mmCIF file of C-alpha atoms (C1' of nucleotides) in Angstrom:
data_model
loop_
_atom_site.group_PDB
_atom_site.id
_atom_site.type_symbol
_atom_site.label_atom_id
_atom_site.label_comp_id
_atom_site.label_asym_id
_atom_site.label_seq_id
_atom_site.Cartn_x
_atom_site.Cartn_y
_atom_site.Cartn_z
ATOM 1 C CA MET A 1 3.702 -47.944 -6.379
ATOM 2 C CA LYS A 2 0.962 -46.092 -4.869
ATOM 3 C CA LEU A 3 -2.227 -46.339 -2.005
ATOM 4 C CA SER A 4 -5.429 -44.838 -3.485
ATOM 5 C CA ALA A 5 -7.560 -42.317 -2.403
ATOM 6 C CA ARG A 6 -10.314 -45.034 -1.512
ATOM 7 C CA VAL A 7 -7.956 -46.101 1.270
ATOM 8 C CA GLU A 8 -6.988 -42.260 1.967
ATOM 9 C CA TYR A 9 -10.559 -41.673 1.971
ATOM 10 C CA GLY A 10 -11.226 -45.108 3.610
ATOM 11 C CA VAL A 11 -8.115 -44.771 6.146
ATOM 12 C CA ARG A 12 -9.766 -40.777 7.618
ATOM 13 C CA ALA A 13 -12.912 -42.554 7.721
ATOM 14 C CA MET A 14 -11.854 -45.378 10.382
ATOM 15 C CA ALA A 15 -10.075 -43.202 12.712
ATOM 16 C CA ALA A 16 -13.253 -40.355 12.802
ATOM 17 C CA LEU A 17 -15.715 -44.239 13.668
ATOM 18 C CA ALA A 18 -12.571 -45.273 16.021
ATOM 19 C CA LEU A 19 -12.747 -42.243 17.931
ATOM 20 C CA HIS A 20 -16.706 -42.216 18.941
ATOM 21 C CA ASP A 21 -16.537 -45.782 19.673
ATOM 22 C CA GLY A 22 -18.760 -46.557 21.698
ATOM 23 C CA LEU A 23 -21.340 -43.296 21.290
ATOM 24 C CA ASP A 24 -24.400 -43.401 18.855
ATOM 25 C CA PRO A 25 -23.937 -44.085 14.735
ATOM 26 C CA LEU A 26 -22.306 -41.435 13.039
ATOM 27 C CA SER A 27 -23.338 -40.722 9.742
ATOM 28 C CA LEU A 28 -21.304 -40.168 6.329
ATOM 29 C CA LYS A 29 -23.113 -36.407 6.106
ATOM 30 C CA GLU A 30 -21.140 -35.605 9.882
ATOM 31 C CA ILE A 31 -17.241 -37.778 8.358
ATOM 32 C CA ALA A 32 -17.478 -36.053 5.062
ATOM 33 C CA ARG A 33 -18.417 -32.741 6.265
ATOM 34 C CA SER A 34 -15.562 -33.793 9.028
ATOM 35 C CA GLU A 35 -13.509 -34.972 7.203
ATOM 36 C CA ASP A 36 -13.360 -32.601 4.329
ATOM 37 C CA ILE A 37 -14.104 -35.673 2.091
ATOM 38 C CA SER A 38 -17.106 -35.921 -0.841
ATOM 39 C CA TYR A 39 -20.021 -37.392 0.436
ATOM 40 C CA GLN A 40 -21.670 -39.381 -2.765
ATOM 41 C CA PHE A 41 -17.377 -40.794 -3.383
ATOM 42 C CA LEU A 42 -17.594 -41.914 0.936
ATOM 43 C CA GLU A 43 -20.414 -43.512 0.342
ATOM 44 C CA GLN A 44 -19.035 -46.256 -2.727
ATOM 45 C CA ILE A 45 -15.953 -46.575 -0.224
ATOM 46 C CA PHE A 46 -18.621 -47.619 2.860
ATOM 47 C CA ALA A 47 -20.285 -49.981 1.041
ATOM 48 C CA ASP A 48 -17.138 -51.881 0.705
ATOM 49 C CA LEU A 49 -16.347 -51.706 3.759
ATOM 50 C CA ARG A 50 -19.763 -52.523 5.015
ATOM 51 C CA LYS A 51 -19.117 -55.922 2.893
ATOM 52 C CA ALA A 52 -16.039 -56.550 4.545
ATOM 53 C CA GLY A 53 -17.650 -56.547 8.538
ATOM 54 C CA LEU A 54 -15.803 -53.563 9.123
ATOM 55 C CA VAL A 55 -18.423 -51.283 9.160
ATOM 56 C CA GLU A 56 -22.852 -52.134 10.459
ATOM 57 C CA SER A 57 -24.806 -49.660 8.830
ATOM 58 C CA VAL A 58 -27.909 -48.201 11.045
ATOM 59 C CA ARG A 59 -30.448 -46.957 8.410
ATOM 60 C CA GLY A 60 -32.973 -44.545 8.973
ATOM 61 C CA ALA A 61 -33.327 -40.913 10.987
ATOM 62 C CA ARG A 62 -30.448 -40.538 13.264
ATOM 63 C CA GLY A 63 -28.582 -43.555 11.319
ATOM 64 C CA GLY A 64 -25.149 -44.010 10.346
ATOM 65 C CA TYR A 65 -21.749 -46.117 11.045
ATOM 66 C CA LEU A 66 -21.041 -48.025 13.140
ATOM 67 C CA LEU A 67 -17.240 -49.647 14.152
ATOM 68 C CA ALA A 68 -18.453 -53.307 13.969
ATOM 69 C CA ARG A 69 -15.483 -54.953 16.031
ATOM 70 C CA PRO A 70 -13.306 -52.908 18.686
ATOM 71 C CA PRO A 71 -10.860 -50.137 17.699
ATOM 72 C CA ASN A 72 -8.535 -52.376 18.568
ATOM 73 C CA GLU A 73 -9.220 -55.124 16.471
ATOM 74 C CA ILE A 74 -9.380 -53.485 12.888
ATOM 75 C CA ASN A 75 -6.575 -52.859 11.475
ATOM 76 C CA ILE A 76 -5.264 -50.944 8.039
ATOM 77 C CA GLY A 77 -4.526 -53.786 6.303
ATOM 78 C CA ASP A 78 -7.726 -54.683 7.047
ATOM 79 C CA ILE A 79 -9.419 -51.189 5.649
ATOM 80 C CA VAL A 80 -6.957 -51.181 2.883
ATOM 81 C CA ARG A 81 -7.945 -55.142 1.374
ATOM 82 C CA ALA A 82 -11.682 -54.178 1.878
ATOM 83 C CA VAL A 83 -11.870 -51.115 -0.129
ATOM 84 C CA GLU A 84 -8.253 -51.273 -3.141
ATOM 85 C CA GLY A 85 -8.551 -55.597 -2.719
ATOM 86 C CA PRO A 86 -5.890 -57.985 -1.978
ATOM 87 C CA ILE A 87 -2.725 -56.352 -1.708
ATOM 88 C CA ALA A 88 -0.820 -57.579 -5.371
ATOM 89 C CA PRO A 89 2.179 -55.622 -6.199
ATOM 90 C CA VAL A 90 2.921 -57.214 -9.506
ATOM 91 C CA ASN A 91 -0.306 -59.093 -12.135
ATOM 92 C CA CYS A 92 1.114 -62.225 -12.186
ATOM 93 C CA LEU A 93 0.288 -62.363 -8.140
ATOM 94 C CA VAL A 94 -3.306 -61.614 -8.364
ATOM 95 C CA ASP A 95 -4.775 -64.661 -7.052
ATOM 96 C CA ASP A 96 -7.628 -65.941 -9.034
ATOM 97 C CA PRO A 97 -8.147 -69.150 -8.285
ATOM 98 C CA GLY A 98 -10.758 -70.826 -10.259
ATOM 99 C CA SER A 99 -9.365 -69.621 -13.494
ATOM 100 C CA SER A 100 -6.724 -70.503 -15.508
ATOM 101 C CA ARG A 101 -4.855 -67.514 -15.842
ATOM 102 C CA GLU A 102 -1.562 -67.864 -16.667
ATOM 103 C CA PRO A 103 0.711 -67.568 -14.327
ATOM 104 C CA CYS A 104 4.352 -65.133 -15.499
ATOM 105 C CA ARG A 105 5.601 -66.841 -17.675
ATOM 106 C CA HIS A 106 7.936 -65.811 -20.241
ATOM 107 C CA ARG A 107 9.413 -67.447 -23.135
ATOM 108 C CA GLY A 108 8.446 -71.258 -20.935
ATOM 109 C CA GLU A 109 9.651 -69.665 -18.144
ATOM 110 C CA ALA A 110 8.242 -68.176 -15.239
ATOM 111 C CA CYS A 111 9.690 -65.083 -14.085
ATOM 112 C CA ARG A 112 12.569 -64.923 -11.727
ATOM 113 C CA ALA A 113 11.911 -62.024 -10.362
ATOM 114 C CA ARG A 114 8.465 -64.463 -8.595
ATOM 115 C CA HIS A 115 10.018 -64.191 -5.354
ATOM 116 C CA VAL A 116 11.018 -61.049 -4.213
ATOM 117 C CA TRP A 117 6.636 -60.105 -5.312
ATOM 118 C CA GLU A 118 6.235 -62.312 -3.043
ATOM 119 C CA LYS A 119 8.165 -61.313 -0.587
ATOM 120 C CA LEU A 120 7.236 -57.762 -0.767
ATOM 121 C CA ARG A 121 4.061 -58.180 -0.711
ATOM 122 C CA ASP A 122 3.680 -60.560 2.287
ATOM 123 C CA ARG A 123 5.909 -57.208 4.298
ATOM 124 C CA ILE A 124 3.200 -55.114 3.092
ATOM 125 C CA ASN A 125 0.589 -57.043 4.629
ATOM 126 C CA GLU A 126 2.448 -57.139 7.356
ATOM 127 C CA VAL A 127 3.231 -53.714 8.099
ATOM 128 C CA LEU A 128 -0.774 -53.057 7.028
ATOM 129 C CA ASP A 129 -1.405 -55.228 9.489
ATOM 130 C CA SER A 130 0.822 -54.093 11.955
ATOM 131 C CA VAL A 131 -1.297 -51.131 13.290
ATOM 132 C CA SER A 132 -3.784 -50.717 14.370
ATOM 133 C CA LEU A 133 -6.783 -48.124 14.450
ATOM 134 C CA HIS A 134 -6.744 -48.553 18.470
ATOM 135 C CA ASP A 135 -2.959 -47.677 17.847
ATOM 136 C CA LEU A 136 -3.464 -44.749 15.039
ATOM 137 C CA ILE A 137 -6.089 -42.516 17.134
ATOM 138 C CA GLU A 138 -4.094 -43.195 20.149
ATOM 139 C CA SER A 139 -0.892 -41.528 18.828
ATOM 140 C CA LYS A 140 -0.562 -38.175 18.926
ATOM 141 C CA PRO A 141 -1.398 -36.872 14.868
ATOM 142 C CA GLU A 142 2.398 -35.408 13.955
ATOM 143 C CA PRO A 143 2.889 -31.264 14.744
ATOM 144 C CA LEU A 144 3.070 -29.324 10.944
ATOM 145 C CA VAL A 145 7.046 -29.542 11.332
ATOM 146 C CA LYS A 146 7.130 -26.881 8.196
ATOM 147 C CA MET B 1 -0.695 -51.002 -4.561
ATOM 148 C CA LYS B 2 0.319 -52.043 -7.580
ATOM 149 C CA LEU B 3 3.907 -51.490 -9.455
ATOM 150 C CA SER B 4 4.269 -50.243 -13.095
ATOM 151 C CA ALA B 5 4.739 -52.843 -17.051
ATOM 152 C CA ARG B 6 7.280 -49.919 -16.849
ATOM 153 C CA VAL B 7 8.608 -52.162 -13.218
ATOM 154 C CA GLU B 8 8.336 -55.634 -14.808
ATOM 155 C CA TYR B 9 9.880 -55.111 -18.126
ATOM 156 C CA GLY B 10 12.809 -52.987 -16.245
ATOM 157 C CA VAL B 11 13.679 -55.945 -14.198
ATOM 158 C CA ARG B 12 13.267 -58.646 -16.796
ATOM 159 C CA ALA B 13 15.671 -56.493 -19.411
ATOM 160 C CA MET B 14 18.316 -55.484 -16.813
ATOM 161 C CA ALA B 15 18.244 -59.441 -16.234
ATOM 162 C CA ALA B 16 18.916 -60.283 -19.538
ATOM 163 C CA LEU B 17 21.894 -57.625 -19.154
ATOM 164 C CA ALA B 18 22.842 -59.869 -16.139
ATOM 165 C CA LEU B 19 23.178 -62.710 -17.931
ATOM 166 C CA HIS B 20 24.604 -61.318 -20.607
ATOM 167 C CA ASP B 21 27.600 -58.742 -17.953
ATOM 168 C CA GLY B 22 31.103 -59.637 -19.435
ATOM 169 C CA LEU B 23 30.409 -60.010 -23.079
ATOM 170 C CA ASP B 24 30.050 -57.091 -26.417
ATOM 171 C CA PRO B 25 26.676 -54.659 -25.422
ATOM 172 C CA LEU B 26 23.509 -56.090 -25.205
ATOM 173 C CA SER B 27 20.594 -53.875 -28.511
ATOM 174 C CA LEU B 28 16.898 -53.892 -27.683
ATOM 175 C CA LYS B 29 15.932 -54.888 -30.718
ATOM 176 C CA GLU B 30 17.594 -57.922 -29.263
ATOM 177 C CA ILE B 31 16.524 -57.504 -25.845
ATOM 178 C CA ALA B 32 13.036 -56.991 -26.866
ATOM 179 C CA ARG B 33 12.328 -59.767 -29.096
ATOM 180 C CA SER B 34 13.783 -62.642 -26.382
ATOM 181 C CA GLU B 35 12.012 -60.792 -23.868
ATOM 182 C CA ASP B 36 8.766 -60.288 -26.905
ATOM 183 C CA ILE B 37 8.305 -56.441 -25.169
ATOM 184 C CA SER B 38 6.801 -52.937 -27.702
ATOM 185 C CA TYR B 39 10.826 -52.496 -28.264
ATOM 186 C CA GLN B 40 9.817 -48.135 -28.857
ATOM 187 C CA PHE B 41 8.607 -48.667 -24.753
ATOM 188 C CA LEU B 42 11.658 -50.130 -24.485
ATOM 189 C CA GLU B 43 13.180 -47.296 -25.462
ATOM 190 C CA GLN B 44 11.790 -45.036 -22.975
ATOM 191 C CA ILE B 45 12.541 -47.620 -20.271
ATOM 192 C CA PHE B 46 16.117 -47.172 -21.215
ATOM 193 C CA ALA B 47 16.080 -43.623 -20.831
ATOM 194 C CA ASP B 48 15.319 -43.737 -17.298
ATOM 195 C CA LEU B 49 17.464 -46.654 -16.401
ATOM 196 C CA ARG B 50 20.388 -44.600 -18.138
ATOM 197 C CA LYS B 51 19.345 -41.077 -16.769
ATOM 198 C CA ALA B 52 19.797 -42.982 -13.171
ATOM 199 C CA GLY B 53 22.740 -44.467 -13.876
ATOM 200 C CA LEU B 54 22.372 -48.430 -14.333
ATOM 201 C CA VAL B 55 23.229 -48.572 -17.398
ATOM 202 C CA GLU B 56 26.005 -47.520 -20.173
ATOM 203 C CA SER B 57 24.919 -47.080 -24.382
ATOM 204 C CA VAL B 58 27.066 -48.480 -26.781
ATOM 205 C CA ARG B 59 25.974 -46.109 -29.071
ATOM 206 C CA GLY B 60 26.260 -46.650 -33.435
ATOM 207 C CA ALA B 61 26.164 -50.130 -35.157
ATOM 208 C CA ARG B 62 27.183 -52.775 -33.360
ATOM 209 C CA GLY B 63 25.872 -50.541 -30.797
ATOM 210 C CA GLY B 64 23.359 -51.289 -27.095
ATOM 211 C CA TYR B 65 23.483 -51.533 -23.231
ATOM 212 C CA LEU B 66 25.984 -52.798 -20.618
ATOM 213 C CA LEU B 67 24.966 -52.931 -17.220
ATOM 214 C CA ALA B 68 26.902 -49.998 -14.999
ATOM 215 C CA ARG B 69 28.297 -52.211 -12.084
ATOM 216 C CA PRO B 70 28.134 -55.516 -11.499
ATOM 217 C CA PRO B 71 24.485 -57.577 -11.263
ATOM 218 C CA ASN B 72 26.010 -57.595 -7.600
ATOM 219 C CA GLU B 73 26.343 -54.302 -7.065
ATOM 220 C CA ILE B 74 22.788 -53.513 -8.937
ATOM 221 C CA ASN B 75 19.222 -54.496 -6.453
ATOM 222 C CA ILE B 76 16.141 -54.379 -7.704
ATOM 223 C CA GLY B 77 14.668 -51.050 -5.867
ATOM 224 C CA ASP B 78 17.413 -49.565 -7.909
ATOM 225 C CA ILE B 79 15.446 -50.244 -10.901
ATOM 226 C CA VAL B 80 12.074 -50.195 -9.136
ATOM 227 C CA ARG B 81 13.178 -46.154 -8.120
ATOM 228 C CA ALA B 82 14.427 -45.379 -11.907
ATOM 229 C CA VAL B 83 11.575 -46.406 -13.145
ATOM 230 C CA GLU B 84 9.325 -45.471 -11.315
ATOM 231 C CA GLY B 85 10.530 -42.806 -9.486
ATOM 232 C CA PRO B 86 10.952 -42.570 -5.830
ATOM 233 C CA ILE B 87 8.276 -45.287 -3.659
ATOM 234 C CA ALA B 88 5.664 -43.294 -1.953
ATOM 235 C CA PRO B 89 2.696 -44.907 -0.542
ATOM 236 C CA VAL B 90 0.414 -42.438 -0.585
ATOM 237 C CA ASN B 91 0.696 -38.747 -2.032
ATOM 238 C CA CYS B 92 2.319 -36.483 2.204
ATOM 239 C CA LEU B 93 5.451 -38.967 1.724
ATOM 240 C CA VAL B 94 6.448 -38.427 -2.386
ATOM 241 C CA ASP B 95 9.002 -36.259 -1.523
ATOM 242 C CA ASP B 96 9.110 -32.338 -2.631
ATOM 243 C CA PRO B 97 11.622 -30.389 -0.673
ATOM 244 C CA GLY B 98 11.597 -27.912 -2.715
ATOM 245 C CA SER B 99 8.428 -26.799 -3.081
ATOM 246 C CA SER B 100 5.657 -25.602 -0.799
ATOM 247 C CA ARG B 101 3.150 -28.099 -1.203
ATOM 248 C CA GLU B 102 0.905 -29.277 2.082
ATOM 249 C CA PRO B 103 2.254 -32.090 4.035
ATOM 250 C CA CYS B 104 -0.954 -34.417 4.798
ATOM 251 C CA ARG B 105 -2.666 -31.919 6.504
ATOM 252 C CA HIS B 106 -6.684 -32.089 7.195
ATOM 253 C CA ARG B 107 -8.334 -29.714 9.478
ATOM 254 C CA GLY B 108 -5.592 -28.307 10.762
ATOM 255 C CA GLU B 109 -3.415 -32.078 12.197
ATOM 256 C CA ALA B 110 -1.033 -33.462 10.505
ATOM 257 C CA CYS B 111 -2.379 -37.229 9.195
ATOM 258 C CA ARG B 112 -2.128 -39.748 11.772
ATOM 259 C CA ALA B 113 -1.211 -41.895 9.551
ATOM 260 C CA ARG B 114 1.521 -40.802 8.676
ATOM 261 C CA HIS B 115 4.404 -43.145 10.679
ATOM 262 C CA VAL B 116 2.381 -45.968 9.504
ATOM 263 C CA TRP B 117 2.570 -44.951 4.965
ATOM 264 C CA GLU B 118 6.788 -43.573 6.196
ATOM 265 C CA LYS B 119 7.341 -47.504 7.535
ATOM 266 C CA LEU B 120 5.092 -48.990 5.062
ATOM 267 C CA ARG B 121 7.598 -47.133 2.430
ATOM 268 C CA ASP B 122 10.902 -48.454 4.200
ATOM 269 C CA ARG B 123 9.835 -51.738 4.029
ATOM 270 C CA ILE B 124 8.944 -51.790 0.795
ATOM 271 C CA ASN B 125 12.619 -50.594 0.484
ATOM 272 C CA GLU B 126 13.979 -52.748 2.596
ATOM 273 C CA VAL B 127 12.749 -55.489 0.637
ATOM 274 C CA LEU B 128 13.934 -55.036 -2.891
ATOM 275 C CA ASP B 129 17.033 -53.604 -1.897
ATOM 276 C CA SER B 130 17.649 -57.104 -0.418
ATOM 277 C CA VAL B 131 17.982 -57.859 -3.472
ATOM 278 C CA SER B 132 20.533 -57.663 -6.444
ATOM 279 C CA LEU B 133 20.152 -59.287 -10.408
ATOM 280 C CA HIS B 134 23.351 -61.213 -9.092
ATOM 281 C CA ASP B 135 20.165 -63.359 -6.777
ATOM 282 C CA LEU B 136 18.715 -63.109 -9.852
ATOM 283 C CA ILE B 137 19.283 -64.759 -12.124
ATOM 284 C CA GLU B 138 21.571 -66.926 -9.925
ATOM 285 C CA SER B 139 17.951 -68.608 -8.768
ATOM 286 C CA LYS B 140 16.335 -70.959 -10.833
ATOM 287 C CA PRO B 141 13.140 -69.614 -12.176
ATOM 288 C CA GLU B 142 10.225 -71.093 -10.064
ATOM 289 C CA PRO B 143 8.907 -74.560 -11.694
ATOM 290 C CA LEU B 144 5.651 -74.227 -13.408
ATOM 291 C CA VAL B 145 3.317 -75.994 -11.572
ATOM 292 C CA LYS B 146 -0.142 -74.814 -12.389
ATOM 293 C "C1'" DA C 1 -48.892 -40.656 8.422
ATOM 294 C "C1'" DA C 2 -45.725 -37.099 6.687
ATOM 295 C "C1'" DT C 3 -41.519 -35.858 6.609
ATOM 296 C "C1'" DA C 4 -36.785 -35.338 6.997
ATOM 297 C "C1'" DA C 5 -32.840 -37.860 7.187
ATOM 298 C "C1'" DT C 6 -30.399 -41.322 6.303
ATOM 299 C "C1'" DC C 7 -28.059 -46.050 4.030
ATOM 300 C "C1'" DC C 8 -28.458 -47.843 0.236
ATOM 301 C "C1'" DC C 9 -27.428 -48.412 -4.939
ATOM 302 C "C1'" DG C 10 -26.351 -48.667 -9.534
ATOM 303 C "C1'" DA C 11 -25.005 -45.841 -14.114
ATOM 304 C "C1'" DG C 12 -22.742 -42.598 -15.755
ATOM 305 C "C1'" DT C 13 -19.139 -39.010 -16.754
ATOM 306 C "C1'" DA C 14 -14.561 -36.537 -16.554
ATOM 307 C "C1'" DA C 15 -9.587 -36.717 -15.685
ATOM 308 C "C1'" DT C 16 -5.369 -39.095 -14.380
ATOM 309 C "C1'" DT C 17 -2.283 -42.647 -15.462
ATOM 310 C "C1'" DT C 18 -0.419 -45.949 -18.154
ATOM 311 C "C1'" DG C 19 1.594 -48.352 -21.779
ATOM 312 C "C1'" DG C 20 1.939 -48.420 -26.674
ATOM 313 C "C1'" DT C 21 3.704 -45.391 -30.765
ATOM 314 C "C1'" DC C 22 5.413 -41.795 -34.357
ATOM 315 C "C1'" DA C 23 8.550 -40.189 -37.200
ATOM 316 C "C1'" DG C 24 12.583 -38.453 -37.123
ATOM 317 C "C1'" DA C 25 17.793 -36.633 -35.800
ATOM 318 C "C1'" DA C 26 22.643 -38.962 -34.000
ATOM 319 C "C1'" DT C 27 26.248 -41.950 -34.242
ATOM 320 C "C1'" DT C 28 29.009 -44.920 -35.393
ATOM 321 C "C1'" DG C 29 30.755 -49.687 -37.188
ATOM 322 C "C1'" DA C 30 31.451 -51.611 -40.845
ATOM 323 C "C1'" DT D 1 28.500 -44.292 -47.340
ATOM 324 C "C1'" DC D 2 25.162 -47.074 -45.223
ATOM 325 C "C1'" DA D 3 23.482 -49.782 -42.049
ATOM 326 C "C1'" DA D 4 22.617 -50.675 -37.784
ATOM 327 C "C1'" DT D 5 21.719 -48.585 -33.308
ATOM 328 C "C1'" DT D 6 21.275 -44.891 -29.298
ATOM 329 C "C1'" DC D 7 18.078 -41.082 -28.753
ATOM 330 C "C1'" DT D 8 14.636 -37.442 -28.589
ATOM 331 C "C1'" DG D 9 9.677 -35.318 -27.880
ATOM 332 C "C1'" DA D 10 5.785 -35.738 -29.796
ATOM 333 C "C1'" DC D 11 1.269 -38.237 -29.743
ATOM 334 C "C1'" DC D 12 -2.661 -41.664 -28.631
ATOM 335 C "C1'" DA D 13 -5.036 -44.939 -27.001
ATOM 336 C "C1'" DA D 14 -6.511 -47.788 -22.907
ATOM 337 C "C1'" DA D 15 -7.626 -48.241 -19.001
ATOM 338 C "C1'" DT D 16 -7.907 -46.856 -14.347
ATOM 339 C "C1'" DT D 17 -9.692 -43.582 -10.815
ATOM 340 C "C1'" DA D 18 -12.155 -40.142 -8.424
ATOM 341 C "C1'" DC D 19 -16.448 -38.353 -8.487
ATOM 342 C "C1'" DT D 20 -20.798 -37.235 -9.802
ATOM 343 C "C1'" DC D 21 -25.597 -37.897 -11.174
ATOM 344 C "C1'" DG D 22 -30.773 -40.384 -10.027
ATOM 345 C "C1'" DG D 23 -33.275 -42.419 -7.338
ATOM 346 C "C1'" DG D 24 -35.094 -46.323 -4.120
ATOM 347 C "C1'" DA D 25 -35.478 -48.257 0.857
ATOM 348 C "C1'" DT D 26 -35.892 -47.359 5.184
ATOM 349 C "C1'" DT D 27 -37.243 -45.614 9.829
ATOM 350 C "C1'" DA D 28 -36.719 -42.306 13.840
ATOM 351 C "C1'" DT D 29 -39.933 -37.985 14.251
ATOM 352 C "C1'" DT D 30 -43.517 -35.352 14.353
#
DNA sequence: AATAATCCCGAGTAATTTGGTCAGAATTGA
DNA sequence: TCAATTCTGACCAAATTACTCGGGATTATT
């Protein structure tokens, strides 16, 4: 039940972009340096963020990335789903509409727990969608109490 | 952001025990067979369930497992935490009080997203703790609409 | 036009986690 | 005594994750 490093990095990088919103493009090199994240790994993550339409790229010298929308219109859920795919806490909830994959069937019965997992998925999305990048950068970083 | 097969198996096995509550011990062999789960993998899972005090074992011939409490006093969260450890959606939330592990600190600041992850963790626990084994076995398995 | 800074892309690799097996000891009802 | 069972620790294979590598495409600057 853990989010990946991609998510952690993605959120931090997007927060960096949000803090720089309205200015010139921010390069991956710069983000990687300031957030201490592998440059090449970040490239992969930004490929996903771009495909999801959360950032826009400016190619060439002095290029970089910009938020595609203002920080209050991008929320953490958008980022998580972009870099990790849709939230699906168990296999039988993976949405895979075309294929004829079995739902969670065991010995002829659909799994009794399905509605629990569905509720869980919905609450997770709710929480992640309730916080925007704007909220994130407004809130003070917590003091480092031991 | 996925629960493991251990959780899925653990919940199904506990539901089987709940359906058999008040009767004689149910053996792992029986559960493994009826739920179509690897016997030896189930052994591992039940070791965790037992250590967590959710089941009691009866050793020897005609032995097996019993729920340690009535089905309405055991909830899905108990099972998930027993077999997967405490819910901690990001590393910086792993509770590890003794050790001096760093909190999520990046370049001197605690991570801005920490409170989001905390809220997420709390909601996940809430959902999982809101459904008991009793609820689970009372609810009809969902019909298998394609 | 040349250069350097940047995004872009696909393949490959190392580390970790997960799901499961194996072998056998300990316990107990029949 | 024997068969059915729990219990334990080590082991193993597959999958996933985190990251690297090599190079191509684009563009501001000189």
